[in-house]
Short mmCIF file of N, CA, C and O in Angstrom, two decimals:
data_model
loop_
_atom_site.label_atom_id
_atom_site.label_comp_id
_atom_site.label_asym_id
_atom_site.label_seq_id
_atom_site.Cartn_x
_atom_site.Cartn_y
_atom_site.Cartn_z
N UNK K 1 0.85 -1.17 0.00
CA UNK K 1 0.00 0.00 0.00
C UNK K 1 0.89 1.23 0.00
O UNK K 1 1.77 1.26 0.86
N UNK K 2 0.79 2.29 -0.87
CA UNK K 2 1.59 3.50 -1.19
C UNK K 2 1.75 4.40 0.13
O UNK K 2 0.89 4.17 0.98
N UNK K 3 2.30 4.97 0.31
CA UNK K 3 2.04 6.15 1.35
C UNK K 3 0.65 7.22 0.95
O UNK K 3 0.06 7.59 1.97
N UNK K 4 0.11 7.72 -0.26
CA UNK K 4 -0.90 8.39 -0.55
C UNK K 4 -1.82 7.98 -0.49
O UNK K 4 -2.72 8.76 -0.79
N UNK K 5 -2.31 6.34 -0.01
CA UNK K 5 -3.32 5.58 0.42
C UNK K 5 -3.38 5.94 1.90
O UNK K 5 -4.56 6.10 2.22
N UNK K 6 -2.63 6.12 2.81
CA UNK K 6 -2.94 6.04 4.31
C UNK K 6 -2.78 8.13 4.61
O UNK K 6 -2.27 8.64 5.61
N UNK K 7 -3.45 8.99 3.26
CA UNK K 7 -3.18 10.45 4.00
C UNK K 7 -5.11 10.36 4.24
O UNK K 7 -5.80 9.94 3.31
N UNK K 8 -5.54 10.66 5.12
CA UNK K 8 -6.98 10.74 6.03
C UNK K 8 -7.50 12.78 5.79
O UNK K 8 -6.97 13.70 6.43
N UNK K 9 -8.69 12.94 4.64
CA UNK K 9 -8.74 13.99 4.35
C UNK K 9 -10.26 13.67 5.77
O UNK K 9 -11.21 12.91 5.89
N UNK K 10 -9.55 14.94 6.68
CA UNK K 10 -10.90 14.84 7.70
C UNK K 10 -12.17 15.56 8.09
O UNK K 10 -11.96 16.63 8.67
N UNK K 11 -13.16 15.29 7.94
CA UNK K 11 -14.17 16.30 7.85
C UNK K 11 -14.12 17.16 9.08
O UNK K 11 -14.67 18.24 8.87
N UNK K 12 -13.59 17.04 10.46
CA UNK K 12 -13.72 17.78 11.48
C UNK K 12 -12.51 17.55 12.04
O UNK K 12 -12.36 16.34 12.18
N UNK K 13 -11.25 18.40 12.58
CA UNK K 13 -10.35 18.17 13.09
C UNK K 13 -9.94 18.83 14.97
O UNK K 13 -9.56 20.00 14.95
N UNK K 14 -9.98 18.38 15.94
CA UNK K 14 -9.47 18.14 17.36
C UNK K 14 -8.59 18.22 17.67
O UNK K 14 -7.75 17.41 17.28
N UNK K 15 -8.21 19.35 18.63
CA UNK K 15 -6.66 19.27 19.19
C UNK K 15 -7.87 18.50 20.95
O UNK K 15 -9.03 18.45 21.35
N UNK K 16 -6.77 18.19 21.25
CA UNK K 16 -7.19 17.77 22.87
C UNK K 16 -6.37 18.10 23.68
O UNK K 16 -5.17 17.85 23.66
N UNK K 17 -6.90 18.60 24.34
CA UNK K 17 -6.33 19.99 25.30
C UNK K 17 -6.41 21.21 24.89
O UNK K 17 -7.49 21.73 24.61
N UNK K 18 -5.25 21.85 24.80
CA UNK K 18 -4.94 23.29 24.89
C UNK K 18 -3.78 23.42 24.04
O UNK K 18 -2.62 23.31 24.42
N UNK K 19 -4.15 23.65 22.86
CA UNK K 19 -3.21 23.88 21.92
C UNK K 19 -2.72 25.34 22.32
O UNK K 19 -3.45 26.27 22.64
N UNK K 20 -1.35 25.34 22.23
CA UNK K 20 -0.28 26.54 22.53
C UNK K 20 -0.19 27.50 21.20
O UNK K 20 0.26 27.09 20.13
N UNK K 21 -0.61 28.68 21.38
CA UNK K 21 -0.35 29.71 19.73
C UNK K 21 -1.54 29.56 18.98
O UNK K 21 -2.55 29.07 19.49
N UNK K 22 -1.48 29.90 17.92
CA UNK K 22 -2.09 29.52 16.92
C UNK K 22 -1.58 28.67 16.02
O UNK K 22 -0.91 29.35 15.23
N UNK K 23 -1.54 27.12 15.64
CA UNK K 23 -0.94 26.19 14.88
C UNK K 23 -1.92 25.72 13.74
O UNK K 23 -3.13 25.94 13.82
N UNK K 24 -1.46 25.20 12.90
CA UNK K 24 -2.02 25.32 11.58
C UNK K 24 -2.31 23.41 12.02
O UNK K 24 -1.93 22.77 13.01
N UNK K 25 -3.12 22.97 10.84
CA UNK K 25 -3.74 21.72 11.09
C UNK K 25 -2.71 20.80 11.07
O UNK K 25 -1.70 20.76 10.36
N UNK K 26 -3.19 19.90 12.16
CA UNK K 26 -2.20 18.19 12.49
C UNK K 26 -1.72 18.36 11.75
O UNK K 26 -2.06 19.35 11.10
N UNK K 27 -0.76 17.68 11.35
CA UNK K 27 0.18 16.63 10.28
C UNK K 27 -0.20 15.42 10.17
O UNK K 27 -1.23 15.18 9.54
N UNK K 28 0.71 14.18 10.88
CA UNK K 28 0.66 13.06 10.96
C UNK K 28 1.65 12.10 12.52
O UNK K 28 2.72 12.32 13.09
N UNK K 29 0.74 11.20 12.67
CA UNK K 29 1.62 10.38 13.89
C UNK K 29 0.77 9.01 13.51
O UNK K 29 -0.06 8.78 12.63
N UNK K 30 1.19 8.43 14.26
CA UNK K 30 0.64 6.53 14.71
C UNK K 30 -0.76 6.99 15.16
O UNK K 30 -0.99 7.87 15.99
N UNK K 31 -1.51 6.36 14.56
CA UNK K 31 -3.20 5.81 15.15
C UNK K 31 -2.71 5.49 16.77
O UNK K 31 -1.67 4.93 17.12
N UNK K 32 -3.82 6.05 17.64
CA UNK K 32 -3.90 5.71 18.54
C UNK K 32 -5.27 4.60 18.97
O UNK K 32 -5.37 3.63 19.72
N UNK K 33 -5.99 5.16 18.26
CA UNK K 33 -7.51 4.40 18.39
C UNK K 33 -8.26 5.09 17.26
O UNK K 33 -8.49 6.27 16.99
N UNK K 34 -8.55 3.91 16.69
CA UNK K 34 -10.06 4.21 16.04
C UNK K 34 -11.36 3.90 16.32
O UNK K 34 -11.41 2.77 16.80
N UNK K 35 -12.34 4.37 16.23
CA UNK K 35 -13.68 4.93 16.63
C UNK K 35 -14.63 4.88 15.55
O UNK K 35 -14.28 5.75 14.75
N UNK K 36 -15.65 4.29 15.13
CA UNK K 36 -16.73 4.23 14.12
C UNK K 36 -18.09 4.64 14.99
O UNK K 36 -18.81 3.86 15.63
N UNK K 37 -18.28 6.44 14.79
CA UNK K 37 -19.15 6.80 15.30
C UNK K 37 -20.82 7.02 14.52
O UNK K 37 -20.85 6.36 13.48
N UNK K 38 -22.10 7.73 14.78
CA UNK K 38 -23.01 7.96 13.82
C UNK K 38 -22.42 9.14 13.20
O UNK K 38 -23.22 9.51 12.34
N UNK K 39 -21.42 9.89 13.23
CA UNK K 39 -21.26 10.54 12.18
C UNK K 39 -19.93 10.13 11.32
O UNK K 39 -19.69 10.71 10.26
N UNK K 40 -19.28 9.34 11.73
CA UNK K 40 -18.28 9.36 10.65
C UNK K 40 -16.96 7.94 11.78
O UNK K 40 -17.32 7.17 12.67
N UNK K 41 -15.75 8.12 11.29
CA UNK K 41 -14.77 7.54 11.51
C UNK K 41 -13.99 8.50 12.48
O UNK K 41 -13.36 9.43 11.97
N UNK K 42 -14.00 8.29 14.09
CA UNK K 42 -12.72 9.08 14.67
C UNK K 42 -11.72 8.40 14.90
O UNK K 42 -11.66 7.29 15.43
N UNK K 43 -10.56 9.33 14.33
CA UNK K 43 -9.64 8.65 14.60
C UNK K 43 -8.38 9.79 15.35
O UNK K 43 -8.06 10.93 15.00
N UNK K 44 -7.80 8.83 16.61
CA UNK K 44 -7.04 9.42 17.54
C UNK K 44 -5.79 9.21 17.48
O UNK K 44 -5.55 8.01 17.60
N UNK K 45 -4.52 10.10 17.30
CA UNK K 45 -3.19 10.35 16.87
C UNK K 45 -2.37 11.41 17.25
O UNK K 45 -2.77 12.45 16.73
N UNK K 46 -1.48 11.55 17.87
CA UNK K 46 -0.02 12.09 18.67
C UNK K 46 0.13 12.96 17.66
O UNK K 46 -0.32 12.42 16.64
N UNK K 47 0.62 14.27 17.36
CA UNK K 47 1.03 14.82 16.53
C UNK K 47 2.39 15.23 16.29
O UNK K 47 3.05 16.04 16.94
N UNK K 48 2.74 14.54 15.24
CA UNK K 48 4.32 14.17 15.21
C UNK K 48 4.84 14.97 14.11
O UNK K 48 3.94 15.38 13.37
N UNK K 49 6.48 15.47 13.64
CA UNK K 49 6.56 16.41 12.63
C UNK K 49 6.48 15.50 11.44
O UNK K 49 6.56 14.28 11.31
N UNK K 50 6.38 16.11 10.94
CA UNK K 50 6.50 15.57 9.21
C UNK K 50 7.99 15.78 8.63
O UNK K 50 8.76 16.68 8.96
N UNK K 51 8.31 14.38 7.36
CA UNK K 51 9.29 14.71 7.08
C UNK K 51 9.12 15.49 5.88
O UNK K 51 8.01 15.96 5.64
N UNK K 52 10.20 15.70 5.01
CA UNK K 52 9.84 16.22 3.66
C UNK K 52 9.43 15.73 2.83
O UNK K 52 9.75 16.26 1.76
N UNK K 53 8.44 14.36 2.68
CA UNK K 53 7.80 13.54 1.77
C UNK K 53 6.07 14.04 3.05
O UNK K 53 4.92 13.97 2.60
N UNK K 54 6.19 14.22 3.63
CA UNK K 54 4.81 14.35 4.17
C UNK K 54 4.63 13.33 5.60
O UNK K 54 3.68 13.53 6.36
N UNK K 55 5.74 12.13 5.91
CA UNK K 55 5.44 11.17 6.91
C UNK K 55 5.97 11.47 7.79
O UNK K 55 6.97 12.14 8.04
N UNK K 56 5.01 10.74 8.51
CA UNK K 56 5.17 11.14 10.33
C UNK K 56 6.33 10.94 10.57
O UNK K 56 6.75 9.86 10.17
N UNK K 57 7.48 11.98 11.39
CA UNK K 57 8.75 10.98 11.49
C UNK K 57 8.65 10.27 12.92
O UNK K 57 7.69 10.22 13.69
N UNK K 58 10.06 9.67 13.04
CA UNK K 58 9.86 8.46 14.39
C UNK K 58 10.61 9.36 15.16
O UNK K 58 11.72 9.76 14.82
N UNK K 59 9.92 9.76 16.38
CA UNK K 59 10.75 10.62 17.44
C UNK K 59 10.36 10.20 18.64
O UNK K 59 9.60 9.23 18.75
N UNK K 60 10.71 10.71 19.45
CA UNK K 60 10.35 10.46 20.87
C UNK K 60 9.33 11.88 21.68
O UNK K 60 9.04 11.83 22.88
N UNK K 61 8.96 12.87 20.92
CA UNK K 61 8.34 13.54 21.74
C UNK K 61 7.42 14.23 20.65
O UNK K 61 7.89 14.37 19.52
N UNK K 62 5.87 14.77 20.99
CA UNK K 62 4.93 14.84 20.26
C UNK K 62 4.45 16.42 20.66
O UNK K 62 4.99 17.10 21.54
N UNK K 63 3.61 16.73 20.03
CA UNK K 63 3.20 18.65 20.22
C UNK K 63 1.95 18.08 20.90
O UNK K 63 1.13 18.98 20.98
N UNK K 64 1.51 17.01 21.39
CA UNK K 64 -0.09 16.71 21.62
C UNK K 64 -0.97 15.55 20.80
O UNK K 64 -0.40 14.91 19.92
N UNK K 65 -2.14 15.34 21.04
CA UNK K 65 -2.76 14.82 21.01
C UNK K 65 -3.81 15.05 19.67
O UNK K 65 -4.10 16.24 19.80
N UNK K 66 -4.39 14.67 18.69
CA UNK K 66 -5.86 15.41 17.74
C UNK K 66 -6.61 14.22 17.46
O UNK K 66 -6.27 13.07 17.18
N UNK K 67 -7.61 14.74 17.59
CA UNK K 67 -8.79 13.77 16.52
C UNK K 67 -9.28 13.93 15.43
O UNK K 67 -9.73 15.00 15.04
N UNK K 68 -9.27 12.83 14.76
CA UNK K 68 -9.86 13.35 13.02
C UNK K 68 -10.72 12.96 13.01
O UNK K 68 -10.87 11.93 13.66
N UNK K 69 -12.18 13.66 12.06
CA UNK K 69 -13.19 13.08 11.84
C UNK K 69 -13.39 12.86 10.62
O UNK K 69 -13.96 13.63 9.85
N UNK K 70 -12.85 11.56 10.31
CA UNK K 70 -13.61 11.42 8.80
C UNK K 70 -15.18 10.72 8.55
O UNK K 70 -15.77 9.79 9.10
N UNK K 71 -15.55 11.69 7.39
CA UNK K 71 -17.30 11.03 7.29
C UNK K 71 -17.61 10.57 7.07
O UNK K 71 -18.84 10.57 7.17
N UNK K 72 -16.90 9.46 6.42
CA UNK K 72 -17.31 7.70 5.64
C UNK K 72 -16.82 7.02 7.20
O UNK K 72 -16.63 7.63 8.26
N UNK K 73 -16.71 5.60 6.93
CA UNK K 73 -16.81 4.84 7.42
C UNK K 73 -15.45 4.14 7.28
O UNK K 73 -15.20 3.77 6.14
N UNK K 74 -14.61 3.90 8.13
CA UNK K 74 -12.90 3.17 7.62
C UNK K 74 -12.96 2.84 8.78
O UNK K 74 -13.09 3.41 9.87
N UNK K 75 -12.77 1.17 8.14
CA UNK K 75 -12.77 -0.23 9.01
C UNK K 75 -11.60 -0.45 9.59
O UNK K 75 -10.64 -0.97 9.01
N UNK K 76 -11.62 -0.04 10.84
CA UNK K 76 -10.77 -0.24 12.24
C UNK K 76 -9.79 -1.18 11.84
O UNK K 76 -8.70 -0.65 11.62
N UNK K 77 -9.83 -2.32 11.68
CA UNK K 77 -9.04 -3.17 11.30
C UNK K 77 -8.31 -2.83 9.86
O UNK K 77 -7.51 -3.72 9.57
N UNK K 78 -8.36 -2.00 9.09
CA UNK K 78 -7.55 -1.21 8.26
C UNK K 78 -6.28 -0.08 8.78
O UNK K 78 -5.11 0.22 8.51
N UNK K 79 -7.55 0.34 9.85
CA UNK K 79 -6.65 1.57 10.70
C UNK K 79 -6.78 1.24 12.22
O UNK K 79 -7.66 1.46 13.05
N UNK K 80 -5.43 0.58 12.26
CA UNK K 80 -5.67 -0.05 13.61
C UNK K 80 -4.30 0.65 14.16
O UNK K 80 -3.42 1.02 13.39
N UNK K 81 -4.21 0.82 15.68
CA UNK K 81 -3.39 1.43 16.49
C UNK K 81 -2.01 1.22 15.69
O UNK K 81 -1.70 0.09 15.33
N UNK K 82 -1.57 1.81 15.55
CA UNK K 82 0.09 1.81 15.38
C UNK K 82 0.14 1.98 13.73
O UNK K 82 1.29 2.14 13.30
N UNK K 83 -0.70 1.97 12.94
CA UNK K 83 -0.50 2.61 11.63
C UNK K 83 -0.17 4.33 11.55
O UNK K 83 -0.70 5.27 12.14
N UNK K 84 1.08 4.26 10.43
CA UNK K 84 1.11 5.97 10.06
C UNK K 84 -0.07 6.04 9.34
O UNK K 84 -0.70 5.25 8.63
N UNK K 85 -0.23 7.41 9.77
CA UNK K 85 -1.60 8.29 8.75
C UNK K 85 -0.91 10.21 8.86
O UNK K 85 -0.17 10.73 9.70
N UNK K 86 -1.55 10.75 7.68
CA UNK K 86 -1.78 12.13 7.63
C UNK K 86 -2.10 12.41 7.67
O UNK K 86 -2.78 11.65 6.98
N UNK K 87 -3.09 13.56 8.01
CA UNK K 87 -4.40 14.28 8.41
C UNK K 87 -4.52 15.31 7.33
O UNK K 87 -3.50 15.89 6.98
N UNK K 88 -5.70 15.60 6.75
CA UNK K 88 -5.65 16.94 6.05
C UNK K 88 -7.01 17.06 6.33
O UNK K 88 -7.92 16.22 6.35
N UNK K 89 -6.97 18.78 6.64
CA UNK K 89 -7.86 19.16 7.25
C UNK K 89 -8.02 20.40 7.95
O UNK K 89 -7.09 21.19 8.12
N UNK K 90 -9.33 20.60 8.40
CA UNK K 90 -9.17 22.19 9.22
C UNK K 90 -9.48 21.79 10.38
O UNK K 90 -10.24 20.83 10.56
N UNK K 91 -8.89 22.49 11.39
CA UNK K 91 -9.08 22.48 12.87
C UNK K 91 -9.92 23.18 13.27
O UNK K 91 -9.92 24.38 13.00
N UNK K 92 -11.07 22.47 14.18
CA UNK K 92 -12.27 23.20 14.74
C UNK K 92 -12.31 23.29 16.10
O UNK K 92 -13.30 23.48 16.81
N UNK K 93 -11.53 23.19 16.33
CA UNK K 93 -11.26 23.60 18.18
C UNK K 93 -10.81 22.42 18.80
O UNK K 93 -10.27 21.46 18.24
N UNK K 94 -11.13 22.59 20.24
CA UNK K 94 -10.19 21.59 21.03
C UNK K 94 -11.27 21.01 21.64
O UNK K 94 -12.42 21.42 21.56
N UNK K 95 -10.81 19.82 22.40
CA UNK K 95 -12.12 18.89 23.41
C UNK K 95 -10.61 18.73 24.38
O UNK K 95 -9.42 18.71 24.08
N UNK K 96 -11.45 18.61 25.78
CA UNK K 96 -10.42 18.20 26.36
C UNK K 96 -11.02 16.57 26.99
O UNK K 96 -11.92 16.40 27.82
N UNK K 97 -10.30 15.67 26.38
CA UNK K 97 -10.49 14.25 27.10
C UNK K 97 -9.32 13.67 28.52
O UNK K 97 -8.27 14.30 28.70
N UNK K 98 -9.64 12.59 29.32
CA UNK K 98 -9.38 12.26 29.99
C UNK K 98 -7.96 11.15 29.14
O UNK K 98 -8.34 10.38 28.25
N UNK K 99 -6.47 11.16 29.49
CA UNK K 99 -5.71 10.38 29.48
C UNK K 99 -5.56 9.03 29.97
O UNK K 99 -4.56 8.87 30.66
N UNK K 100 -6.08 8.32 29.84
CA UNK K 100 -6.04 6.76 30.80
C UNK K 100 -7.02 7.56 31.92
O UNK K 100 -7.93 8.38 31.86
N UNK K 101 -6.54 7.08 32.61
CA UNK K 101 -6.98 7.41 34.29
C UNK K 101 -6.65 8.99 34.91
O UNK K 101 -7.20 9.29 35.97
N UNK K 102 -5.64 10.12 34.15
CA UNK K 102 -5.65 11.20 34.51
C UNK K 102 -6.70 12.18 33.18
O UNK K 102 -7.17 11.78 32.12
N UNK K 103 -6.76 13.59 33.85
CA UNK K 103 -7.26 14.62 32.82
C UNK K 103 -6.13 14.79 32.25
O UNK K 103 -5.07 14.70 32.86
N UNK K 104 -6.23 15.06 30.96
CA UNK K 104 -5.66 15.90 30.11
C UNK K 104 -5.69 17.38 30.28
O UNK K 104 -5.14 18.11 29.45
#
């Protein structure tokens, strides 16, 4: 599968928490969880830099947390935890969710 198969154009985009500045939309990191809701596909991902082809690179430290909402339907088991993806998209604000067992 190409790398231009796994970029995720998202109908609604999530920072979680408190995004710092004004930052322009996700990039890309590892699936954290995917979600098949009544409106669409969420999917939850670390926001990691991009290299100069567009992919997430492998680092050890992340700007945060986002959720993507895409509005079809993409079968979990396609996009399952630990796959790269890209996000394209506009950011519509923040949610703040709970980390495991602490707040975010």
């Amino acid at each position: 599968m190409g790398f231009n198969d796994e970029r995720i154009r998202a109908k609604e985009t999530f920072f979680i928490g408190s995004p710092s500045g004004d930052r322009s939309p996700p990039g890309g990191g590892k699936i954290i969880k995917t979600e098949n809701k009544k409106e669409g596909t969420l999917i939850e991902v670390p926001e990691l830099p991009l290299d100069k082809s567009g992919r997430p690179k492998d680092v050890d430290t992340t700007k945060g947390r986002f959720l993507a909402l895409h509005e079809d339907y993409l079968d979990a088991a396609i996009y399952p935890p630990g796959r790269e993806v890209t996000v394209i998209g506009k950011v519509n604000g923040t949610r703040l969710l709970p980390l495991g067992e602490i707040d975010a």
